mmCIF file of C-alpha atoms and ligand atoms in Angstrom:
data_model
loop_
_atom_site.group_PDB
_atom_site.id
_atom_site.type_symbol
_atom_site.label_atom_id
_atom_site.label_comp_id
_atom_site.label_asym_id
_atom_site.label_seq_id
_atom_site.Cartn_x
_atom_site.Cartn_y
_atom_site.Cartn_z
ATOM 1 C CA MET U 1 46.628 168.940 17.480
ATOM 2 C CA PRO U 2 44.125 167.259 15.069
ATOM 3 C CA ILE U 3 40.535 168.484 15.371
ATOM 4 C CA ASP U 4 37.174 166.876 14.697
ATOM 5 C CA ILE U 5 35.620 168.048 11.463
ATOM 6 C CA ASP U 6 32.521 167.355 9.416
ATOM 7 C CA ILE U 7 32.826 167.187 5.629
ATOM 8 C CA LEU U 8 29.739 168.340 3.727
ATOM 9 C CA PRO U 9 28.898 169.091 0.096
ATOM 10 C CA ILE U 10 29.119 172.750 -0.897
ATOM 11 C CA ALA U 11 25.660 174.074 -1.819
ATOM 12 C CA PRO U 12 25.009 176.896 -4.302
ATOM 13 C CA ASP U 13 24.096 179.264 -1.433
ATOM 14 C CA ASP U 14 27.566 178.689 0.083
ATOM 15 C CA ALA U 15 29.251 180.352 -2.913
ATOM 16 C CA PRO U 16 29.851 183.777 -1.253
ATOM 17 C CA ALA U 17 31.297 182.173 1.909
ATOM 18 C CA ILE U 18 33.558 179.861 -0.110
ATOM 19 C CA ALA U 19 34.797 182.773 -2.239
ATOM 20 C CA ALA U 20 35.520 184.789 0.927
ATOM 21 C CA LEU U 21 37.379 181.860 2.498
ATOM 22 C CA ALA U 22 39.396 181.403 -0.691
ATOM 23 C CA ARG U 23 40.428 185.082 -0.583
ATOM 24 C CA THR U 24 41.520 184.778 3.058
ATOM 25 C CA VAL U 25 43.620 181.669 2.359
ATOM 26 C CA TRP U 26 45.082 182.925 -0.926
ATOM 27 C CA LEU U 27 46.226 186.287 0.511
ATOM 28 C CA ASP U 28 47.852 184.499 3.420
ATOM 29 C CA ALA U 29 49.477 181.701 1.429
ATOM 30 C CA TYR U 30 50.284 183.207 -1.958
ATOM 31 C CA SER U 31 51.463 186.746 -1.207
ATOM 32 C CA GLY U 32 55.074 185.544 -1.242
ATOM 33 C CA ILE U 33 54.565 183.345 -4.310
ATOM 34 C CA LEU U 34 52.331 185.266 -6.744
ATOM 35 C CA SER U 35 51.944 188.992 -7.448
ATOM 36 C CA ARG U 36 48.884 190.686 -5.946
ATOM 37 C CA ALA U 37 47.662 191.311 -9.496
ATOM 38 C CA GLN U 38 47.825 187.591 -10.311
ATOM 39 C CA ILE U 39 46.075 186.652 -7.044
ATOM 40 C CA ASP U 40 43.241 189.089 -7.790
ATOM 41 C CA TYR U 41 43.010 187.859 -11.399
ATOM 42 C CA MET U 42 42.849 184.181 -10.424
ATOM 43 C CA LEU U 43 40.397 184.733 -7.561
ATOM 44 C CA ALA U 44 38.065 186.650 -9.884
ATOM 45 C CA GLN U 45 38.374 183.906 -12.490
ATOM 46 C CA ARG U 46 37.872 180.893 -10.205
ATOM 47 C CA TYR U 47 35.618 182.181 -7.436
ATOM 48 C CA ASP U 48 33.040 184.137 -9.365
ATOM 49 C CA HIS U 49 29.815 183.345 -7.446
ATOM 50 C CA ALA U 50 27.827 182.358 -10.523
ATOM 51 C CA ARG U 51 30.614 180.022 -11.634
ATOM 52 C CA LEU U 52 30.832 178.424 -8.177
ATOM 53 C CA ARG U 53 27.062 177.920 -8.096
ATOM 54 C CA ALA U 54 27.167 176.250 -11.503
ATOM 55 C CA GLU U 55 30.017 173.980 -10.379
ATOM 56 C CA CYS U 56 27.887 172.793 -7.433
ATOM 57 C CA GLY U 57 25.399 171.374 -9.929
ATOM 58 C CA ASP U 58 27.976 169.882 -12.305
ATOM 59 C CA PRO U 59 27.871 166.056 -12.115
ATOM 60 C CA ALA U 60 31.564 165.856 -13.067
ATOM 61 C CA LYS U 61 32.694 168.034 -10.139
ATOM 62 C CA TRP U 62 32.646 167.381 -6.399
ATOM 63 C CA LEU U 63 32.834 170.339 -4.017
ATOM 64 C CA ARG U 64 33.250 169.701 -0.307
ATOM 65 C CA GLN U 65 33.653 171.906 2.770
ATOM 66 C CA ALA U 66 35.030 171.067 6.205
ATOM 67 C CA PHE U 67 33.477 172.446 9.372
ATOM 68 C CA ALA U 68 35.015 172.492 12.833
ATOM 69 C CA GLY U 69 31.799 173.003 14.767
ATOM 70 C CA ASP U 70 30.229 176.063 13.130
ATOM 71 C CA PHE U 71 33.530 177.301 11.707
ATOM 72 C CA ARG U 72 34.127 176.770 7.983
ATOM 73 C CA ALA U 73 37.682 175.416 8.231
ATOM 74 C CA GLY U 74 38.438 174.591 4.610
ATOM 75 C CA PHE U 75 37.215 173.270 1.313
ATOM 76 C CA ALA U 76 38.197 171.053 -1.586
ATOM 77 C CA ALA U 77 37.041 170.582 -5.160
ATOM 78 C CA CYS U 78 37.587 167.594 -7.424
ATOM 79 C CA GLU U 79 36.868 167.083 -11.097
ATOM 80 C CA ILE U 80 37.543 164.736 -13.957
ATOM 81 C CA CYS U 81 40.296 166.265 -16.076
ATOM 82 C CA LYS U 82 41.293 164.534 -19.330
ATOM 83 C CA GLY U 83 40.107 161.212 -17.912
ATOM 84 C CA GLU U 84 41.918 161.562 -14.583
ATOM 85 C CA PHE U 85 40.504 162.340 -11.132
ATOM 86 C CA LYS U 86 41.922 165.740 -10.167
ATOM 87 C CA LEU U 87 41.975 167.465 -6.794
ATOM 88 C CA ASP U 88 41.521 170.952 -8.235
ATOM 89 C CA LYS U 89 41.261 172.966 -5.013
ATOM 90 C CA LEU U 90 42.383 172.408 -1.420
ATOM 91 C CA TYR U 91 42.310 175.327 0.982
ATOM 92 C CA VAL U 92 42.382 175.441 4.774
ATOM 93 C CA HIS U 93 41.775 178.605 6.825
ATOM 94 C CA PRO U 94 45.129 179.933 8.154
ATOM 95 C CA GLU U 95 43.942 179.536 11.761
ATOM 96 C CA MET U 96 43.043 175.897 11.122
ATOM 97 C CA GLN U 97 46.139 174.779 9.229
ATOM 98 C CA ARG U 98 48.302 171.916 10.436
ATOM 99 C CA ARG U 99 45.474 170.336 12.396
ATOM 100 C CA GLY U 100 44.582 167.573 9.970
ATOM 101 C CA VAL U 101 41.863 169.365 7.978
ATOM 102 C CA GLY U 102 43.795 169.077 4.694
ATOM 103 C CA ALA U 103 44.558 165.425 5.398
ATOM 104 C CA ALA U 104 40.868 164.696 6.026
ATOM 105 C CA LEU U 105 39.766 166.460 2.814
ATOM 106 C CA VAL U 106 42.399 164.585 0.790
ATOM 107 C CA ALA U 107 41.330 161.264 2.330
ATOM 108 C CA HIS U 108 37.732 162.121 1.398
ATOM 109 C CA ALA U 109 38.779 162.965 -2.191
ATOM 110 C CA ALA U 110 40.751 159.721 -2.446
ATOM 111 C CA GLU U 111 37.685 157.754 -1.325
ATOM 112 C CA LEU U 112 35.548 159.515 -3.926
ATOM 113 C CA ALA U 113 38.096 158.647 -6.637
ATOM 114 C CA ARG U 114 38.465 155.048 -5.495
ATOM 115 C CA GLY U 115 34.708 154.604 -5.316
ATOM 116 C CA LYS U 116 34.428 155.762 -8.922
ATOM 117 C CA GLY U 117 37.138 153.343 -10.024
ATOM 118 C CA TYR U 118 39.983 155.794 -10.669
ATOM 119 C CA PRO U 119 43.486 154.429 -9.992
ATOM 120 C CA ALA U 120 44.974 157.737 -8.800
ATOM 121 C CA VAL U 121 44.321 161.316 -7.735
ATOM 122 C CA ILE U 122 46.312 164.065 -9.434
ATOM 123 C CA LEU U 123 46.765 167.773 -8.678
ATOM 124 C CA ALA U 124 48.745 170.827 -9.767
ATOM 125 C CA VAL U 125 50.749 172.801 -7.217
ATOM 126 C CA ASN U 126 52.878 175.899 -7.678
ATOM 127 C CA LYS U 127 56.554 174.912 -7.704
ATOM 128 C CA ASN U 128 57.277 177.515 -4.998
ATOM 129 C CA ASN U 129 54.463 176.410 -2.655
ATOM 130 C CA ALA U 130 56.761 174.520 -0.285
ATOM 131 C CA GLN U 131 54.162 174.172 2.482
ATOM 132 C CA ALA U 132 51.621 172.490 0.197
ATOM 133 C CA ILE U 133 54.247 170.307 -1.514
ATOM 134 C CA ARG U 134 55.340 169.079 1.928
ATOM 135 C CA ALA U 135 51.728 168.357 2.847
ATOM 136 C CA TYR U 136 51.051 166.516 -0.415
ATOM 137 C CA ALA U 137 54.192 164.401 0.016
ATOM 138 C CA LYS U 138 52.934 163.490 3.468
ATOM 139 C CA TYR U 139 49.574 162.478 1.962
ATOM 140 C CA GLY U 140 51.352 160.116 -0.475
ATOM 141 C CA PHE U 141 51.592 162.289 -3.610
ATOM 142 C CA ARG U 142 54.714 162.168 -5.775
ATOM 143 C CA VAL U 143 55.830 164.618 -8.497
ATOM 144 C CA ARG U 144 54.950 163.171 -11.901
ATOM 145 C CA GLU U 145 55.772 166.034 -14.265
ATOM 146 C CA THR U 146 55.992 169.800 -14.591
ATOM 147 C CA SER U 147 53.439 172.071 -16.250
ATOM 148 C CA LEU U 148 53.676 175.668 -17.467
ATOM 149 C CA THR U 149 50.229 177.067 -18.349
ATOM 150 C CA ASP U 150 49.286 180.429 -19.812
ATOM 151 C CA ILE U 151 46.158 181.493 -17.883
ATOM 152 C CA GLY U 152 45.577 184.748 -19.779
ATOM 153 C CA GLY U 153 45.921 188.319 -18.516
ATOM 154 C CA GLY U 154 49.683 188.063 -19.001
ATOM 155 C CA PHE U 155 49.927 185.445 -16.226
ATOM 156 C CA SER U 156 51.102 181.844 -16.164
ATOM 157 C CA MET U 157 51.168 178.963 -13.695
ATOM 158 C CA ASP U 158 54.446 177.117 -13.189
ATOM 159 C CA ASP U 159 53.375 173.904 -11.474
ATOM 160 C CA TYR U 160 54.301 170.408 -10.493
ATOM 161 C CA ILE U 161 51.726 167.773 -11.376
ATOM 162 C CA MET U 162 51.621 165.368 -8.449
ATOM 163 C CA GLU U 163 49.954 161.965 -8.320
ATOM 164 C CA LYS U 164 48.779 159.724 -5.501
ATOM 165 C CA ALA U 165 48.251 156.098 -6.524
ATOM 166 C CA LEU U 166 45.203 154.488 -4.906
ATOM 167 C CA ASP U 167 44.906 150.943 -3.669
ATOM 168 C CA PRO U 168 42.178 149.083 -5.541
ATOM 169 C CA GLN U 169 38.877 149.122 -3.677
ATOM 170 C CA VAL U 170 38.782 146.275 -1.173
ATOM 171 C CA PRO U 171 35.287 144.779 -0.995
ATOM 172 C CA GLY U 172 33.647 145.314 2.385
ATOM 173 C CA VAL U 173 32.607 142.313 4.468
ATOM 174 C CA ARG U 174 29.003 142.872 3.426
ATOM 175 C CA ASP U 175 30.035 142.712 -0.260
ATOM 176 C CA ARG U 176 31.752 139.362 0.225
ATOM 177 C CA ILE U 177 28.943 137.454 1.926
HETATM 178 C C1 LIG B 201 48.423 172.837 2.157
HETATM 179 C C2 LIG B 201 47.222 172.724 3.099
HETATM 180 C C3 LIG B 201 45.975 172.456 2.285
HETATM 181 C C4 LIG B 201 47.465 171.566 4.053
HETATM 182 O O1 LIG B 201 46.347 171.451 4.916
HETATM 183 P P1 LIG B 201 46.548 171.417 6.515
HETATM 184 O O2 LIG B 201 45.256 171.107 7.121
HETATM 185 O O3 LIG B 201 47.211 172.682 6.916
HETATM 186 O O4 LIG B 201 47.602 170.231 6.664
HETATM 187 P P2 LIG B 201 47.606 168.978 7.658
HETATM 188 O O5 LIG B 201 47.214 169.382 9.033
HETATM 189 O O6 LIG B 201 46.869 167.881 6.987
HETATM 190 O O7 LIG B 201 49.175 168.704 7.688
HETATM 191 C C5 LIG B 201 49.866 168.100 6.642
HETATM 192 C C6 LIG B 201 51.289 168.641 6.544
HETATM 193 O O8 LIG B 201 51.259 169.879 5.861
HETATM 194 C C7 LIG B 201 52.440 170.620 6.217
HETATM 195 N N1 LIG B 201 51.999 171.914 6.738
HETATM 196 C C8 LIG B 201 50.709 172.324 6.888
HETATM 197 N N2 LIG B 201 50.690 173.581 7.373
HETATM 198 C C9 LIG B 201 51.968 173.967 7.521
HETATM 199 C C10 LIG B 201 52.592 175.146 7.969
HETATM 200 N N3 LIG B 201 51.866 176.219 8.370
HETATM 201 N N4 LIG B 201 53.942 175.198 7.984
HETATM 202 C C11 LIG B 201 54.655 174.139 7.584
HETATM 203 N N5 LIG B 201 54.122 172.980 7.155
HETATM 204 C C12 LIG B 201 52.802 172.890 7.118
HETATM 205 C C13 LIG B 201 53.158 169.805 7.250
HETATM 206 O O9 LIG B 201 54.107 168.992 6.594
HETATM 207 C C14 LIG B 201 52.029 168.957 7.805
HETATM 208 O O10 LIG B 201 52.455 167.793 8.440
HETATM 209 P P3 LIG B 201 53.058 167.868 9.947
HETATM 210 O O11 LIG B 201 52.191 168.799 10.729
HETATM 211 O O12 LIG B 201 52.996 166.443 10.417
HETATM 212 O O13 LIG B 201 54.451 168.351 9.797
HETATM 213 C C15 LIG B 201 47.021 174.025 3.917
HETATM 214 O O14 LIG B 201 48.181 174.272 4.652
HETATM 215 C C16 LIG B 201 46.663 175.239 3.082
HETATM 216 O O15 LIG B 201 45.479 175.526 2.874
HETATM 217 N N6 LIG B 201 47.683 175.985 2.619
HETATM 218 C C17 LIG B 201 47.462 177.227 1.895
HETATM 219 C C18 LIG B 201 46.752 177.016 0.558
HETATM 220 C C19 LIG B 201 47.456 176.048 -0.346
HETATM 221 O O16 LIG B 201 48.645 176.167 -0.622
HETATM 222 N N7 LIG B 201 46.678 175.073 -0.852
HETATM 223 C C20 LIG B 201 47.166 174.081 -1.790
HETATM 224 C C21 LIG B 201 46.978 174.579 -3.181
HETATM 225 S S1 LIG B 201 47.639 173.463 -4.398
#
């Protein structure tokens, strides 16, 4: 059943809560996909509080969180990567999954991209993450290519790069008169 959510920017002071939410989602979603050592390595790399705080102030990154009432239900992060608009993070609390939170965050990201004139949103998803691949297909993403990346520490990421083409921005009524 879809729920009502509010989408807000992530502020520097939210960094500890976002890192904790990421850990909850990653342990639930990735335990069957990645080793515990790789999960711990990637969480430490990507959710270091100082790094998250810095990303909040980076004009080329957009961090958003979704609240269902007072409950932090999920978050997303977008960035410009090699000239393309990339959805770099999309995580929904296990108890809030399949209720439209991911769809709302992706729609928000697509609007951000469209508003900045980008023709598409891209993302990387682990080839074995069937749940997310199904969700992305439902949101209109298609597999564009594969990507194998050495992330250090003896770990690698074996991903699909998926792309969602955006309709050109249609001028609003106010813009046309
Ligand atoms: C992938 C994810 C972001 C989707 O967000 P969501 O809010 O759960 O998804 P939505 O409610 O928008 O549903 C979209 C579709 O996702 C799929 N899906 C989501 N949760 C699912 C689940 N637990 N089991 C099976 N399919 C699921 C379904 O196809 C669903 O459509 P349907 O309900 O009409 O069948 C979320 O499930 C998540 O955080 N997963 C774990 C972390 C992750 O893998 N993130 C992506 C990293 S690239």
